[in-house]
XYZ file of N, CA and C in Angstrom:
570
model
N 100.571 118.501 83.447
C 101.954 118.838 83.749
C 102.595 120.084 82.581
N 103.332 120.937 83.006
C 103.389 121.748 81.215
C 105.153 121.504 81.567
N 104.898 120.165 81.177
C 106.372 119.715 81.182
C 107.667 120.490 80.002
N 106.562 121.495 78.887
C 107.697 122.082 77.878
C 108.128 122.927 78.881
N 108.262 123.729 79.947
C 108.622 124.626 80.525
C 109.917 124.329 81.281
N 110.071 122.728 80.815
C 111.099 122.324 81.574
C 111.896 122.342 80.205
N 111.832 121.602 79.172
C 112.528 121.273 77.793
C 113.744 121.343 77.850
N 114.183 122.919 78.247
C 115.721 123.492 78.274
C 116.526 122.337 78.877
N 115.858 121.722 79.791
C 116.909 121.073 80.794
C 117.457 119.549 80.209
N 116.565 118.945 79.100
C 116.350 117.935 78.090
C 116.985 118.135 76.829
N 116.923 119.112 76.577
C 116.421 119.387 74.976
C 118.076 118.979 74.767
N 119.388 119.210 75.633
C 120.464 118.479 74.621
C 120.693 116.744 74.697
N 119.902 116.317 75.797
C 119.857 114.696 75.670
C 119.220 114.147 74.891
N 118.100 115.101 73.996
C 117.664 114.667 73.251
C 117.957 114.647 71.220
N 117.867 113.246 70.700
C 118.988 113.302 69.205
C 117.924 113.932 68.300
N 118.508 115.040 67.436
C 117.896 115.800 66.943
C 118.913 116.127 65.730
N 118.472 115.985 64.512
C 119.458 116.403 63.303
C 119.611 118.387 63.929
N 118.725 118.804 64.084
C 119.163 120.453 64.041
C 119.033 120.612 65.440
N 120.234 121.536 66.153
C 120.060 121.424 67.809
C 119.090 122.692 68.004
N 118.410 123.420 67.112
C 117.222 124.645 67.068
C 115.841 124.126 66.330
N 115.070 124.547 67.078
C 114.009 124.077 65.941
C 114.088 125.230 65.361
N 113.462 124.776 63.764
C 113.123 126.321 62.833
C 111.581 126.974 63.129
N 111.591 128.310 62.678
C 110.663 128.886 62.785
C 109.308 128.106 62.876
N 108.567 128.353 63.621
C 107.262 127.328 64.024
C 106.897 126.396 64.193
N 107.976 125.638 64.403
C 108.517 124.053 64.870
C 108.642 124.494 66.467
N 108.101 123.223 66.793
C 108.305 123.027 68.525
C 109.801 121.826 68.785
N 110.469 122.315 69.656
C 111.461 121.382 70.023
C 110.940 119.896 70.821
N 111.510 119.037 70.446
C 111.129 118.077 71.224
C 111.206 118.234 72.451
N 110.282 117.468 73.249
C 110.084 117.821 74.355
C 109.993 116.637 75.044
N 109.362 116.406 76.185
C 109.194 115.209 77.122
C 107.955 114.498 77.167
N 107.674 113.489 77.161
C 106.468 113.568 76.378
C 105.332 113.515 77.775
N 104.282 113.643 77.832
C 103.332 113.602 78.955
C 103.317 112.398 80.094
N 103.954 112.330 81.368
C 103.796 112.217 82.292
C 102.433 111.176 82.674
N 102.073 110.036 82.416
C 100.708 109.303 83.830
C 101.274 108.299 84.798
N 100.264 108.728 85.995
C 100.565 107.667 86.883
C 100.528 106.075 86.385
N 100.312 106.188 85.356
C 100.282 104.409 84.738
C 101.299 104.067 83.992
N 102.069 105.331 83.589
C 103.730 105.302 83.168
C 104.173 104.904 84.075
N 104.314 104.988 85.725
C 104.272 104.950 86.865
C 105.052 103.705 87.599
N 103.802 103.118 87.243
C 103.794 101.364 87.783
C 104.690 100.485 87.676
N 105.705 100.632 86.046
C 107.108 99.815 86.038
C 107.594 99.604 86.644
N 107.649 100.873 87.631
C 108.751 101.212 89.006
C 108.721 100.458 90.184
N 107.434 99.803 90.261
C 106.755 98.509 91.339
C 106.854 99.268 92.510
N 105.768 100.210 92.974
C 105.769 100.603 94.186
C 105.906 99.347 95.084
N 105.896 99.286 96.572
C 106.033 97.898 97.187
C 104.390 97.817 97.681
N 104.478 96.356 97.503
C 103.700 95.174 97.900
C 103.041 95.222 99.435
N 102.201 95.476 100.079
C 101.883 95.404 101.284
C 101.784 94.273 102.007
N 102.387 93.341 102.998
C 101.570 92.189 103.556
C 100.767 92.728 104.661
N 100.383 91.603 105.207
C 99.306 91.683 105.656
C 99.565 90.648 107.213
N 98.966 91.543 108.089
C 99.152 90.052 109.328
C 97.780 90.341 110.576
N 97.494 89.261 110.256
C 96.021 88.915 111.447
C 97.043 89.095 112.658
N 96.470 89.489 113.698
C 96.608 89.789 115.143
C 95.728 89.047 115.885
N 96.027 87.492 116.589
C 97.531 87.502 117.361
C 98.095 86.255 115.924
N 99.022 86.150 115.618
C 99.657 85.306 115.070
C 99.400 84.482 114.228
N 98.211 85.523 112.903
C 97.245 85.025 112.183
C 96.476 83.876 112.629
N 96.042 83.843 113.576
C 94.824 83.079 114.232
C 93.666 84.372 114.596
N 92.490 83.531 115.220
C 91.562 84.607 115.642
C 90.740 83.351 116.071
N 89.520 83.620 116.739
C 88.678 83.033 117.301
C 86.785 83.645 116.526
N 86.400 82.913 116.350
C 85.318 83.017 115.530
C 84.011 83.904 116.543
N 83.432 85.008 116.138
C 83.105 86.293 117.185
C 83.406 87.083 117.876
N 85.154 87.123 117.207
C 85.695 88.263 118.333
C 86.601 88.892 117.539
N 86.802 90.152 117.509
C 87.862 90.836 116.542
C 89.488 90.589 116.179
N 89.811 90.206 115.424
C 91.058 90.067 114.591
C 91.299 90.757 114.800
N 92.787 91.138 114.669
C 93.319 92.832 114.379
C 94.406 92.787 113.415
N 94.131 93.571 112.252
C 94.602 93.353 110.862
C 95.959 94.628 111.131
N 97.115 94.436 110.851
C 98.490 95.261 110.134
C 98.994 95.391 108.719
N 99.532 96.384 108.590
C 100.160 96.161 107.406
C 101.389 97.260 107.603
N 102.654 97.341 107.016
C 103.404 98.176 106.716
C 103.902 98.472 105.716
N 103.642 99.718 105.707
C 103.994 100.566 104.390
C 104.260 101.761 104.618
N 105.365 102.479 103.427
C 105.725 103.708 104.429
C 106.208 104.902 102.572
N 106.505 105.907 103.150
C 107.113 106.544 101.145
C 108.154 105.708 101.011
N 108.117 105.471 99.889
C 110.133 105.145 99.653
C 110.204 105.689 97.923
N 111.327 105.524 97.788
C 111.489 106.216 96.224
C 111.837 104.974 95.408
N 111.804 105.340 94.064
C 112.852 103.882 92.678
C 113.037 104.423 92.234
N 114.240 104.219 91.402
C 115.060 104.998 90.416
C 114.846 104.243 89.344
N 115.112 104.755 88.044
C 115.288 104.068 87.057
C 115.221 105.114 85.831
N 114.876 104.783 84.761
C 114.493 105.484 83.627
C 113.108 105.862 83.021
N 112.854 106.408 82.466
C 111.949 106.449 81.298
C 111.946 107.641 80.534
N 111.465 107.582 79.464
C 111.164 107.679 78.090
C 113.351 108.031 78.143
N 113.552 107.359 78.075
C 115.320 107.797 78.191
C 115.716 108.913 78.623
N 114.771 109.029 80.091
C 115.612 109.882 80.976
C 116.119 109.616 82.663
N 116.706 110.060 83.046
C 116.630 109.440 84.444
C 115.843 109.534 85.379
N 115.391 109.067 86.339
C 114.310 109.867 87.111
C 114.254 108.741 88.322
N 113.655 110.101 89.304
C 112.946 108.606 90.802
C 112.125 109.087 90.795
N 111.604 108.484 91.818
C 109.634 108.078 91.894
C 109.276 108.233 93.041
N 108.693 109.055 93.870
C 108.348 108.575 94.863
C 106.788 108.333 95.373
N 106.908 107.139 96.189
C 105.516 106.504 95.854
C 105.011 107.058 97.497
N 103.732 107.730 97.638
C 103.126 107.367 99.140
C 101.752 106.707 99.291
N 101.651 105.912 100.294
C 100.556 105.370 100.417
C 99.796 106.439 100.677
N 98.829 106.245 100.628
C 97.613 107.235 100.608
C 95.764 106.397 101.321
N 96.005 105.208 101.130
C 94.672 104.271 101.725
C 95.164 102.296 101.303
N 94.135 102.235 102.428
C 94.434 100.842 102.213
C 93.081 100.022 102.500
N 93.384 98.846 101.157
C 92.224 98.050 101.514
C 92.022 96.973 102.372
N 91.774 96.762 102.920
C 91.721 95.170 103.474
C 90.991 94.038 103.199
N 91.432 93.241 102.024
C 90.108 92.160 102.079
C 90.610 90.851 103.369
N 89.051 91.068 103.580
C 89.165 89.702 104.580
C 89.316 88.368 104.868
N 88.854 87.846 103.377
C 88.867 86.645 102.670
C 87.557 86.159 102.578
N 86.598 86.260 103.284
C 85.663 86.051 103.612
C 84.131 87.068 102.662
N 84.414 87.918 102.166
C 83.904 88.465 101.438
C 83.446 89.968 101.607
N 83.789 90.158 103.195
C 83.955 91.198 103.590
C 85.346 92.108 103.622
N 85.201 93.598 102.920
C 86.762 94.411 102.939
C 86.032 95.899 103.467
N 87.314 96.230 103.752
C 87.133 97.771 104.686
C 88.525 98.798 103.806
N 87.964 99.806 103.771
C 88.883 100.853 103.147
C 89.282 101.674 104.259
N 90.370 102.027 104.717
C 91.127 102.916 105.510
C 92.712 103.695 105.432
N 92.138 104.632 106.018
C 93.186 105.635 105.762
C 94.987 105.234 106.473
N 94.358 104.206 107.386
C 95.595 104.030 108.362
C 95.834 102.583 107.628
N 96.985 102.252 107.608
C 97.618 100.728 108.339
C 97.386 99.925 108.914
N 96.722 100.430 110.046
C 96.513 99.576 111.492
C 97.825 99.391 112.569
N 96.922 99.236 113.557
C 98.163 99.167 114.681
C 97.956 98.112 115.497
N 99.035 97.499 116.339
C 99.542 96.327 117.059
C 98.249 97.371 118.392
N 97.899 95.488 118.103
C 97.353 95.735 120.229
C 98.037 96.202 121.533
N 99.446 95.811 120.974
C 100.420 96.553 122.128
C 100.748 97.523 121.466
N 101.063 98.547 120.742
C 100.989 99.373 120.371
C 99.830 100.428 120.852
N 99.034 100.089 120.781
C 97.786 100.612 120.755
C 97.594 100.549 122.887
N 97.838 99.670 122.989
C 97.841 99.598 124.321
C 96.432 98.992 124.982
N 96.154 98.639 124.194
C 94.990 97.065 124.174
C 95.464 95.954 124.826
N 94.164 95.403 125.023
C 94.147 93.756 124.915
C 93.742 93.380 124.046
N 93.850 92.087 123.755
C 93.722 91.465 122.634
C 92.413 91.418 122.397
N 91.656 91.028 121.385
C 90.535 90.586 120.847
C 89.647 92.251 121.451
N 90.275 93.309 121.385
C 89.728 94.915 121.287
C 89.418 94.888 120.076
N 88.219 95.216 119.863
C 87.983 95.964 118.398
C 89.274 97.461 118.195
N 89.596 97.240 116.527
C 90.538 98.408 116.112
C 90.007 98.928 115.106
N 90.070 99.599 114.419
C 90.028 100.779 113.459
C 90.435 99.828 112.116
N 91.005 99.216 111.931
C 91.209 97.216 111.521
C 91.190 96.216 111.771
N 90.200 96.018 112.709
C 89.659 94.697 112.666
C 89.142 94.111 112.295
N 88.617 93.023 112.481
C 87.579 92.190 111.699
C 87.113 90.995 112.540
N 85.760 90.873 112.409
C 85.103 89.680 112.904
C 84.208 88.794 112.154
N 85.399 87.424 112.356
C 84.467 86.518 110.983
C 83.775 85.608 112.039
N 82.648 85.577 111.483
C 81.630 84.701 112.255
C 81.546 83.212 112.666
N 82.300 82.703 111.466
C 82.691 81.014 111.292
C 84.129 80.474 111.765
N 84.132 79.616 111.393
C 85.441 79.013 111.633
C 86.016 78.608 110.523
N 87.329 78.116 110.082
C 87.508 78.436 109.249
C 89.297 79.127 108.577
N 89.614 78.900 107.537
C 90.792 79.233 107.301
C 90.513 80.460 105.685
N 90.970 81.665 106.023
C 90.438 82.386 105.122
C 91.712 83.233 104.453
N 91.887 83.917 102.826
C 92.953 83.987 102.487
C 92.627 85.762 102.625
N 93.361 86.297 103.397
C 93.327 87.650 103.497
C 94.246 88.345 102.576
N 94.020 89.739 102.502
C 95.254 90.259 101.656
C 94.716 92.108 102.396
N 96.092 92.908 101.489
C 95.746 94.360 101.750
C 96.047 94.625 100.669
N 95.624 95.402 99.926
C 95.540 96.494 98.367
C 96.133 97.993 99.319
N 97.550 98.166 98.787
C 97.715 99.643 98.927
C 97.425 100.901 97.840
N 96.630 101.955 98.125
C 96.801 102.717 96.965
C 98.073 103.444 96.916
N 98.626 104.021 96.415
C 99.837 104.769 96.742
C 99.832 106.193 95.141
N 99.803 107.513 95.781
C 100.260 108.995 95.097
C 101.802 108.787 94.555
N 101.847 109.415 93.567
C 103.151 109.304 92.712
C 103.853 110.989 92.770
N 105.365 110.751 92.853
C 105.864 112.252 92.144
C 106.724 111.925 91.687
N 107.594 113.061 90.850
C 108.573 112.242 90.317
C 109.802 113.584 90.084
N 110.611 112.994 90.450
C 111.752 113.983 89.953
C 112.998 113.836 89.041
N 113.484 114.563 87.611
C 113.427 114.870 86.975
C 115.051 115.228 86.843
N 114.975 115.490 88.449
C 116.554 116.237 88.755
C 116.555 117.867 89.237
N 115.254 118.601 89.105
C 114.403 119.602 89.500
C 113.906 120.128 90.103
N 113.662 118.615 91.185
C 112.726 118.732 92.046
C 111.385 117.851 91.996
N 110.507 117.892 92.955
C 109.349 117.132 93.346
C 108.280 117.778 92.082
N 107.643 116.460 90.916
C 106.559 117.160 91.068
C 105.996 116.091 90.963
N 104.234 116.435 91.454
C 103.012 115.456 91.880
C 102.461 115.040 90.555
N 102.104 113.776 90.368
C 101.783 112.868 89.040
C 99.796 112.822 89.388
N 98.981 113.349 88.379
C 97.878 112.793 88.635
C 97.168 111.621 88.991
N 96.710 111.210 89.906
C 96.224 109.462 89.739
C 96.801 108.944 91.036
N 96.345 107.653 91.232
C 97.135 106.839 91.959
C 97.246 105.478 91.596
N 97.727 104.647 91.876
C 98.134 103.037 91.887
C 97.747 102.185 92.535
N 96.715 101.171 92.454
C 96.569 100.755 93.257
C 97.158 99.241 92.945
N 98.308 99.057 93.926
C 98.833 97.920 94.258
C 98.218 96.412 95.189
N 97.721 95.291 95.059
C 97.666 94.904 95.602
C 98.019 93.465 95.799
N 97.934 93.079 97.291
C 99.391 92.942 98.296
C 99.141 91.183 97.831
N 100.224 90.638 98.544
C 100.165 88.995 98.613
C 99.084 88.386 99.504
N 98.216 87.426 99.407
C 97.104 86.549 100.606
C 97.754 86.072 101.877
N 97.557 86.153 102.868
C 98.201 85.644 103.900
C 96.523 84.675 104.375
N 97.141 83.143 104.799
C 96.024 82.857 105.351
C 95.764 82.879 106.799
N 94.577 82.970 107.663
C 94.128 83.501 108.667
C 93.169 81.894 108.959
N 93.253 81.808 110.028
C 92.766 80.448 110.781
C 92.042 80.902 111.709
N 90.611 80.564 111.340
C 89.866 81.244 112.765
C 89.136 79.830 113.425
N 89.354 79.588 114.554
C 88.836 78.527 115.618
C 87.610 78.747 115.910
N 86.962 78.633 116.753
C 85.888 78.416 117.361
C 86.149 78.351 119.375
N 85.545 78.761 120.166
C 86.022 78.704 121.040
C 84.849 78.777 122.010
N 84.646 77.527 123.341
C 83.373 77.501 123.676
C 83.917 77.904 125.311
N 82.589 78.096 126.360
C 83.022 78.290 126.931
C 82.554 78.286 127.963
N 82.895 77.428 129.441
C 81.659 76.832 130.504
C 82.052 77.179 132.108
N 80.854 77.582 132.465
C 81.097 78.128 133.785
C 81.415 76.434 134.946
N 82.162 76.798 135.310
C 82.900 74.923 136.118
C 82.542 75.280 138.321
N 82.484 74.446 138.212
C 82.576 74.954 139.921
C 84.442 74.343 140.544
N 84.869 73.593 139.647
C 86.151 73.345 140.245
C 87.087 72.931 139.190
N 88.313 72.940 138.877
C 89.385 73.048 138.065
C 89.517 71.723 137.320
N 89.739 71.563 136.412
C 90.101 69.988 136.261
C 91.139 69.356 137.017
N 91.990 69.587 137.470
C 92.857 69.174 138.506
C 91.636 68.734 139.550
N 91.135 69.670 140.162
C 89.867 68.869 140.807
C 89.134 67.925 140.793
N 88.583 67.920 139.340
C 87.824 67.655 138.964
C 87.832 67.251 137.886
N 88.579 65.816 137.445
C 88.643 65.810 135.663
C 87.708 65.355 134.593
N 86.552 65.187 135.141
C 85.219 64.611 134.170
C 84.406 65.887 134.421
N 84.919 67.012 134.955
C 84.365 68.207 134.689
C 84.431 69.247 132.977
N 83.604 69.645 132.685
C 83.248 70.422 131.179
C 84.469 71.262 130.994
N 84.015 70.599 129.914
C 85.930 71.433 129.210
C 87.224 70.721 129.471
N 87.431 69.903 130.469
C 88.517 69.055 130.889
C 88.519 68.139 130.195
């Protein structure tokens, strides 16, 4: 980005001994801004939710969703007031069993999709074994800055790891029976 074309906006706020640079000298300008300079503005971390209620059944899909939206943080950078707009562009779901998946979707609940529980979704995962797993979602953000003259994109992206959420996976066994447990209390599964 060519910040020198905007240096007149900030020239009066940069301390210098001379108001005008001497011939052949350049006036001080805003240093180049990189994506790592913006990490201190702390984009939002994504929290992960496994449906239903952070529980699942081995062999059946557990649906994962996160909430992330475009948001603005304000502060100072290099002594200048600045607004930074972070936009989520990808989500990496880490399921805690060594598997992960990167998608452009934060996921949707089964209810909002109009689907029954344990239906596969773009962000669901099927665990093979029962147990407790530490799942998390990492969100990649792009950034734009506004120094008072409009939004400008910054090259690169910030990958922000989210906190872990324990997902408990149970085993379920089914049996076909001729009678209900009320009718035959000693039947399988009663």
